[in-house]
CSV table of C-alpha atoms in Angstrom, one decimal:
chain,number,residue,atom,x,y,z
B,657,MET,CA,273.8,64.2,90.7
B,658,GLU,CA,273.2,62.7,94.1
B,659,GLU,CA,272.9,66.2,95.6
B,660,ASP,CA,270.2,67.1,93.0
B,661,ILE,CA,268.2,64.0,93.9
B,662,ASP,CA,268.5,64.8,97.6
B,663,THR,CA,267.4,68.4,96.9
B,664,ARG,CA,264.3,67.1,95.0
B,665,LYS,CA,263.5,64.8,97.9
B,666,ILE,CA,263.7,67.6,100.4
B,667,ASN,CA,261.5,69.9,98.2
B,668,ASN,CA,258.9,67.1,97.8
B,669,SER,CA,258.8,66.4,101.5
B,670,PHE,CA,258.5,70.1,102.2
B,671,LEU,CA,255.5,70.4,99.8
B,672,ARG,CA,253.9,67.3,101.3
B,673,ASP,CA,254.0,68.8,104.8
B,674,HIS,CA,250.7,70.6,105.0
B,675,SER,CA,251.8,72.5,108.1
B,676,TYR,CA,253.7,74.9,105.9
B,677,ALA,CA,250.7,75.7,103.7
B,678,THR,CA,247.7,77.7,104.6
B,679,GLU,CA,244.3,77.9,103.0
B,680,ALA,CA,245.4,81.2,101.2
B,681,ASP,CA,248.1,79.2,99.4
B,682,ILE,CA,245.6,76.9,97.7
B,683,ILE,CA,245.6,77.4,93.9
B,684,SER,CA,242.2,78.4,92.5
B,685,THR,CA,243.0,78.9,88.8
B,686,VAL,CA,245.8,78.4,86.3
B,687,GLU,CA,246.3,79.7,82.8
B,688,PHE,CA,249.1,79.4,80.2
B,689,ASN,CA,249.9,82.4,77.9
B,690,HIS,CA,249.5,81.9,74.2
B,691,THR,CA,253.1,80.7,73.6
B,692,GLY,CA,253.2,78.4,76.7
B,693,GLU,CA,256.3,80.1,78.0
B,694,LEU,CA,254.5,81.6,81.0
B,695,LEU,CA,252.1,80.0,83.4
B,696,ALA,CA,250.0,82.2,85.7
B,697,THR,CA,248.4,80.8,88.9
B,698,GLY,CA,245.9,82.5,91.2
B,699,ASP,CA,245.3,81.4,94.8
B,700,LYS,CA,242.7,81.9,97.5
B,701,GLY,CA,244.9,84.7,99.1
B,702,GLY,CA,244.5,86.9,96.0
B,703,ARG,CA,248.0,86.4,94.8
B,704,VAL,CA,249.1,85.8,91.2
B,705,VAL,CA,252.3,83.8,90.7
B,706,ILE,CA,253.8,83.7,87.2
B,707,PHE,CA,256.1,80.9,86.3
B,708,GLN,CA,258.5,80.9,83.3
B,709,ARG,CA,259.5,77.8,81.4
B,710,GLU,CA,263.2,76.9,81.7
B,711,GLN,CA,265.1,77.5,78.5
B,712,GLU,CA,266.5,74.3,76.9
B,713,SER,CA,270.3,73.9,77.1
B,714,LYS,CA,272.7,71.2,75.8
B,715,ASN,CA,273.8,70.4,79.3
B,716,GLN,CA,270.3,70.2,80.9
B,717,VAL,CA,267.9,68.9,78.3
B,718,HIS,CA,265.7,67.3,81.1
B,719,ARG,CA,265.0,70.8,82.5
B,720,ARG,CA,263.0,71.9,79.4
B,721,GLY,CA,259.6,71.2,81.0
B,722,GLU,CA,260.4,72.9,84.3
B,723,TYR,CA,258.9,76.2,85.3
B,724,ASN,CA,260.5,78.6,87.7
B,725,VAL,CA,259.0,81.6,89.5
B,726,TYR,CA,259.1,84.7,87.2
B,727,SER,CA,256.9,87.2,89.2
B,728,THR,CA,254.6,87.3,92.2
B,729,PHE,CA,252.2,90.1,93.0
B,730,GLN,CA,249.1,90.7,95.1
B,731,SER,CA,246.2,91.1,92.7
B,732,HIS,CA,243.2,91.4,95.0
B,733,GLU,CA,242.6,92.3,98.6
B,734,PRO,CA,239.6,91.3,100.8
B,735,GLU,CA,236.8,93.9,100.7
B,736,PHE,CA,233.5,94.6,102.4
B,737,ASP,CA,230.3,95.6,100.7
B,738,TYR,CA,228.7,97.9,103.2
B,739,LEU,CA,225.4,98.2,101.3
B,740,LYS,CA,224.8,94.5,101.3
B,741,SER,CA,226.8,93.7,104.5
B,742,LEU,CA,228.7,91.2,102.4
B,743,GLU,CA,232.4,90.3,102.6
B,744,ILE,CA,234.1,90.0,99.3
B,745,GLU,CA,237.0,87.5,99.5
B,746,GLU,CA,240.2,88.0,97.6
B,747,LYS,CA,240.3,84.6,95.9
B,748,ILE,CA,241.3,84.7,92.2
B,749,ASN,CA,238.5,83.0,90.2
B,750,LYS,CA,240.0,83.4,86.7
B,751,ILE,CA,243.1,84.6,84.8
B,752,ARG,CA,243.2,85.4,81.1
B,753,TRP,CA,246.3,86.5,79.1
B,754,LEU,CA,246.1,89.1,76.3
B,755,PRO,CA,248.2,88.4,73.2
B,756,GLN,CA,251.6,89.9,73.5
B,757,GLN,CA,252.1,93.1,71.4
B,758,ASN,CA,255.4,94.3,72.7
B,759,ALA,CA,258.0,93.4,75.3
B,760,ALA,CA,255.5,93.6,78.2
B,761,TYR,CA,252.8,91.0,79.1
B,762,PHE,CA,249.2,91.9,79.9
B,763,LEU,CA,246.7,89.7,81.8
B,764,LEU,CA,243.3,89.9,83.3
B,765,SER,CA,242.5,88.6,86.8
B,766,THR,CA,239.2,88.6,88.7
B,767,ASN,CA,237.8,87.8,92.1
B,768,ASP,CA,234.0,87.6,92.8
B,769,LYS,CA,233.3,91.2,91.9
B,770,THR,CA,236.3,93.1,90.3
B,771,VAL,CA,238.3,92.5,87.2
B,772,LYS,CA,241.8,94.0,86.9
B,773,LEU,CA,244.2,94.5,84.0
B,774,TRP,CA,247.8,94.0,84.8
B,775,LYS,CA,251.0,94.9,83.0
B,776,VAL,CA,254.0,92.7,83.7
B,777,SER,CA,257.3,94.1,82.4
B,778,GLU,CA,261.0,93.6,82.8
B,779,ARG,CA,263.6,96.2,83.8
B,780,ASP,CA,267.3,95.7,83.7
B,781,LYS,CA,268.5,99.3,83.4
B,782,ARG,CA,268.1,102.3,85.6
B,783,PRO,CA,268.6,106.0,84.7
B,784,GLU,CA,271.4,108.0,86.4
B,785,GLY,CA,272.8,111.5,86.1
B,786,TYR,CA,269.7,113.6,86.6
B,787,ASN,CA,270.2,117.3,86.9
B,788,LEU,CA,267.4,118.2,89.3
B,789,LYS,CA,267.7,115.0,91.5
B,790,ASP,CA,270.5,113.4,93.4
B,791,GLU,CA,271.2,109.7,93.2
B,792,GLU,CA,268.7,108.9,95.9
B,793,GLY,CA,265.9,110.7,94.1
B,794,ARG,CA,265.8,113.8,96.3
B,795,LEU,CA,265.4,117.3,94.6
B,796,ARG,CA,268.5,119.3,94.4
B,797,ASP,CA,268.8,123.1,95.1
B,798,PRO,CA,268.9,124.7,91.6
B,799,ALA,CA,271.4,127.2,93.0
B,800,THR,CA,273.9,124.4,93.5
B,801,ILE,CA,273.7,123.2,89.9
B,802,THR,CA,276.7,124.6,87.9
B,803,THR,CA,276.9,122.1,85.1
B,804,LEU,CA,274.4,120.2,83.0
B,805,ARG,CA,274.6,116.4,82.8
B,806,VAL,CA,273.2,114.0,80.2
B,807,PRO,CA,271.3,111.2,82.0
B,808,VAL,CA,272.4,107.7,81.1
B,809,LEU,CA,271.0,104.2,81.6
B,810,ARG,CA,273.1,101.9,83.8
B,811,PRO,CA,272.8,98.1,83.9
B,812,MET,CA,271.1,96.6,86.9
B,813,ASP,CA,269.8,93.2,88.1
B,814,LEU,CA,266.7,92.1,86.2
B,815,MET,CA,263.6,93.2,88.0
B,816,VAL,CA,260.0,92.1,87.0
B,817,GLU,CA,257.3,94.7,87.8
B,818,ALA,CA,253.6,94.1,87.8
B,819,THR,CA,251.5,97.3,87.7
B,820,PRO,CA,247.6,97.6,87.5
B,821,ARG,CA,246.5,99.5,84.4
B,822,ARG,CA,242.7,99.2,84.6
B,823,VAL,CA,240.2,98.3,87.3
B,824,PHE,CA,236.7,97.2,86.2
B,825,ALA,CA,234.3,97.1,89.1
B,826,ASN,CA,230.7,97.6,90.2
B,827,ALA,CA,229.1,95.8,87.3
B,828,HIS,CA,228.2,92.3,88.8
B,829,THR,CA,225.6,91.6,91.4
B,830,TYR,CA,226.5,87.9,91.6
B,831,HIS,CA,229.9,86.2,91.7
B,832,ILE,CA,232.1,86.3,88.5
B,833,ASN,CA,232.9,82.9,87.3
B,834,SER,CA,234.6,83.5,84.0
B,835,ILE,CA,236.3,86.2,81.8
B,836,SER,CA,237.2,85.9,78.1
B,837,VAL,CA,239.2,88.2,75.8
B,838,ASN,CA,237.6,88.9,72.4
B,839,SER,CA,239.5,88.3,69.2
B,840,ASP,CA,239.3,92.0,68.4
B,841,TYR,CA,241.6,92.6,71.4
B,842,GLU,CA,239.5,95.7,72.2
B,843,THR,CA,236.8,94.1,74.3
B,844,TYR,CA,236.3,91.3,76.8
B,845,MET,CA,233.4,89.8,78.6
B,846,SER,CA,232.8,88.8,82.3
B,847,ALA,CA,230.1,86.4,83.4
B,848,ASP,CA,228.4,85.7,86.7
B,849,ASP,CA,225.6,83.4,87.6
B,850,LEU,CA,222.9,85.2,85.8
B,851,ARG,CA,224.4,87.9,83.5
B,852,ILE,CA,227.2,88.4,81.0
B,853,ASN,CA,228.7,91.9,80.5
B,854,LEU,CA,230.8,93.2,77.6
B,855,TRP,CA,233.6,95.6,78.4
B,856,ASN,CA,235.9,97.8,76.4
B,857,PHE,CA,239.5,97.8,77.7
B,858,GLU,CA,239.6,101.6,77.6
B,859,ILE,CA,236.4,102.2,79.6
B,860,THR,CA,236.3,101.1,83.2
B,861,ASN,CA,233.1,102.8,84.5
B,862,GLN,CA,230.5,101.1,82.3
B,863,SER,CA,229.8,97.8,80.6
B,864,PHE,CA,227.2,96.5,78.2
B,865,ASN,CA,224.9,93.7,79.3
B,866,ILE,CA,224.6,91.0,76.5
B,867,VAL,CA,223.0,88.1,78.4
B,868,ASP,CA,220.5,88.2,81.2
B,869,ILE,CA,218.8,85.0,82.3
B,870,LYS,CA,217.4,86.4,85.6
B,871,PRO,CA,213.7,85.7,85.8
B,872,ALA,CA,211.2,88.2,87.2
B,873,ASN,CA,210.5,85.8,90.0
B,874,MET,CA,213.7,84.2,91.4
B,875,GLU,CA,211.6,81.1,92.5
B,876,GLU,CA,211.3,80.3,88.8
B,877,LEU,CA,215.1,80.1,88.4
B,878,THR,CA,216.1,76.7,87.1
B,879,GLU,CA,219.7,77.1,85.9
B,880,VAL,CA,222.7,79.5,86.2
B,881,ILE,CA,225.6,80.4,83.9
B,882,THR,CA,228.7,78.5,84.7
B,883,ALA,CA,231.2,79.6,82.1
B,884,ALA,CA,231.5,81.8,79.0
B,885,GLU,CA,234.0,82.0,76.1
B,886,PHE,CA,234.5,84.1,73.0
B,887,HIS,CA,235.1,82.5,69.6
B,888,PRO,CA,238.9,82.6,68.8
B,889,HIS,CA,238.3,84.2,65.3
B,890,HIS,CA,234.8,85.7,65.1
B,891,CYS,CA,234.5,88.6,67.5
B,892,ASN,CA,230.6,88.6,67.3
B,893,THR,CA,230.3,84.9,68.5
B,894,PHE,CA,230.5,83.5,72.0
B,895,VAL,CA,229.2,80.5,73.9
B,896,TYR,CA,228.1,80.1,77.5
B,897,SER,CA,227.3,76.9,79.5
B,898,SER,CA,224.8,76.3,82.2
B,899,SER,CA,224.3,74.2,85.3
B,900,LYS,CA,221.9,72.0,83.4
B,901,GLY,CA,224.7,70.8,81.1
B,902,THR,CA,223.6,72.8,78.1
B,903,ILE,CA,225.7,75.1,75.8
B,904,ARG,CA,224.3,78.1,74.0
B,905,LEU,CA,226.0,79.7,71.0
B,906,CYS,CA,225.1,83.4,70.6
B,907,ASP,CA,225.7,86.0,67.8
B,908,MET,CA,225.9,89.6,68.9
B,909,ARG,CA,224.9,90.7,65.4
B,910,ALA,CA,221.4,89.3,65.9
B,911,SER,CA,220.4,91.5,68.7
B,912,ALA,CA,221.9,93.8,71.4
B,913,LEU,CA,220.7,91.5,74.2
B,914,CYS,CA,221.5,87.9,73.3
B,915,ASP,CA,218.5,86.4,75.0
B,916,ARG,CA,217.9,84.1,72.1
B,917,HIS,CA,220.6,81.7,71.2
B,918,THR,CA,221.8,80.8,67.7
B,919,LYS,CA,222.6,77.2,68.5
B,920,PHE,CA,221.7,75.0,71.4
B,921,PHE,CA,223.9,72.0,72.4
B,922,GLU,CA,222.5,69.3,74.6
B,923,GLU,CA,223.0,65.6,74.9
B,924,PRO,CA,219.7,63.7,75.4
B,925,GLU,CA,219.6,62.0,78.8
B,926,ASP,CA,219.0,58.3,79.0
B,927,PRO,CA,216.0,57.8,81.4
B,928,SER,CA,217.4,54.5,82.6
B,929,ASN,CA,220.6,56.2,83.8
B,930,ARG,CA,218.8,59.0,85.7
B,931,SER,CA,219.7,59.2,89.4
B,932,PHE,CA,219.8,61.5,92.4
B,933,PHE,CA,223.1,63.0,91.1
B,934,SER,CA,222.1,63.4,87.5
B,935,GLU,CA,221.6,67.2,87.6
B,936,ILE,CA,224.7,67.7,89.8
B,937,ILE,CA,227.1,65.7,87.6
B,938,SER,CA,225.7,67.2,84.3
B,939,SER,CA,226.6,70.8,85.4
B,940,ILE,CA,229.3,72.2,83.1
B,941,SER,CA,232.2,73.7,85.0
B,942,ASP,CA,234.2,75.1,82.0
B,943,VAL,CA,233.9,75.6,78.2
B,944,LYS,CA,236.6,76.2,75.6
B,945,PHE,CA,236.8,76.6,71.9
B,946,SER,CA,239.5,74.7,69.9
B,947,HIS,CA,242.1,76.9,68.2
B,948,SER,CA,240.3,76.5,64.9
B,949,GLY,CA,237.0,77.5,66.4
B,950,ARG,CA,235.3,74.5,64.9
B,951,TYR,CA,234.9,72.5,68.1
B,952,ILE,CA,233.9,73.2,71.7
B,953,MET,CA,235.3,71.3,74.7
B,954,THR,CA,233.2,71.1,77.9
B,955,ARG,CA,234.0,69.7,81.3
B,956,ASP,CA,231.4,68.3,83.7
B,957,TYR,CA,231.8,66.3,86.8
B,958,LEU,CA,232.6,63.0,85.2
B,959,THR,CA,233.6,63.7,81.6
B,960,VAL,CA,235.2,66.0,79.0
B,961,LYS,CA,233.1,66.3,75.8
B,962,VAL,CA,234.0,67.5,72.4
B,963,TRP,CA,231.2,69.2,70.4
B,964,ASP,CA,231.1,70.0,66.7
B,965,LEU,CA,229.6,73.4,66.0
B,966,ASN,CA,227.6,71.8,63.2
B,967,MET,CA,226.1,69.0,65.4
B,968,GLU,CA,224.0,70.1,68.3
B,969,ASN,CA,222.3,66.9,69.4
B,970,ARG,CA,225.3,65.1,70.8
B,971,PRO,CA,229.1,65.4,71.3
B,972,ILE,CA,231.4,63.8,68.8
B,973,GLU,CA,233.8,62.6,71.6
B,974,THR,CA,233.4,61.8,75.3
B,975,TYR,CA,236.3,61.2,77.6
B,976,GLN,CA,235.8,59.8,81.1
B,977,CYS,CA,237.7,61.6,83.8
B,978,HIS,CA,236.8,59.2,86.6
B,979,HIS,CA,236.5,55.5,86.9
B,980,ASP,CA,233.2,53.9,86.2
B,981,GLY,CA,232.5,52.9,89.8
B,982,LEU,CA,232.6,56.5,91.1
B,983,LEU,CA,228.9,57.2,90.5
B,984,GLN,CA,227.9,53.9,92.0
B,985,GLN,CA,230.0,54.6,95.0
B,986,LEU,CA,228.3,58.0,95.4
B,987,LEU,CA,224.9,56.4,95.2
B,988,GLN,CA,225.8,53.9,97.8
B,989,ASP,CA,226.9,56.7,100.2
B,990,VAL,CA,223.5,58.5,100.0
C-alpha cells in the first residue's frame, strides 16, 4: 500500500515537472465513445491517444474509474499548402467516435484541413504454416515445396492496430472547428469558420455544401461559425453556433442550402450589463444535443446554458463556470 502511494507521488511529481512536456504534448481535444469505456485524446503534435477504462474487480474496486493507455497513433502530420504559402499544423481539433458495429472501433479525427477515418482493432492471433511463405514472410521456391500444409492461427500477445480507412481533404478554405456524425451513420458534417460541408463515408473526393455564411464583401462579415452538431435521432436536423452567441437550427428537408434557419436561439442582452468584453464572452465555443434530442447545451466563456428546442428566446438553465468577480477583474485590467 505504501509503495502504491509512493508510486502515485512520483507520477504526480513527474507530470508537474513541465521540463518533460513539450508544446506538442498539450491536449487539444477529448472525446468519450458511446459506452464510456474508451476515451480518445488528441494533442498539438497530431497524435491520438486512446485510454481504456479499468475493469472493476473485487480486489481493486477503487480502480474502476481509472483509464489506462489502450492505443497511441500518429493521426496527422504537418503539411504545407504551396498555393497559399500556408503551413498546416498537425494539431487535432476534434475527435468523434462512430457507434460500434463489430469488434473494431471507428473514429474521425481532424486538423485544420483534413478529416480522417480510423479503424482501431485488436489482434491476439497470428497465422502460421503458409505454403508459399516461410515463417519470416519471405517467398519460398515452389520447387522446394513437397507437401501442403494447412495454415493455423497461433496465440500471440494482444496488439492494438490503428489503420486509416478514409481521408477527406481539400474541401475547406478555412480552419475546421467541428465534425459531427449523423444518426444515419452514412454521413457526417465538417464545419469551418464560414461553411458547413456534408460528407458520405464512402466518398472522399467530394462533399456537399449545406451552410455558407460568407458575404460577397468580407468587410461585411459580422460573425463566424464556431461549432456544429447533428440531432441524435433526426438525420435531417442539425444546429450550428456563432461567435455572436446565437444558435441556429436547420432542416435539410427545407432546402439544399440551409441559408435560412428553422429556429433561432438567442438570449436578449441586458443593456446595463454591456461592456467591452460582451461580444467576446458571448461567443459560443461548443454546442451539444442531449441524448433525447429535446435540449441543447452551449458553452460560452463564462457559462453553460441549456436550451429547450421549443423555447427560442432564453435558456431554461444557466450554469456559471467562473466566479462572479472574473469579469470585473478583466475590466479592471483593460
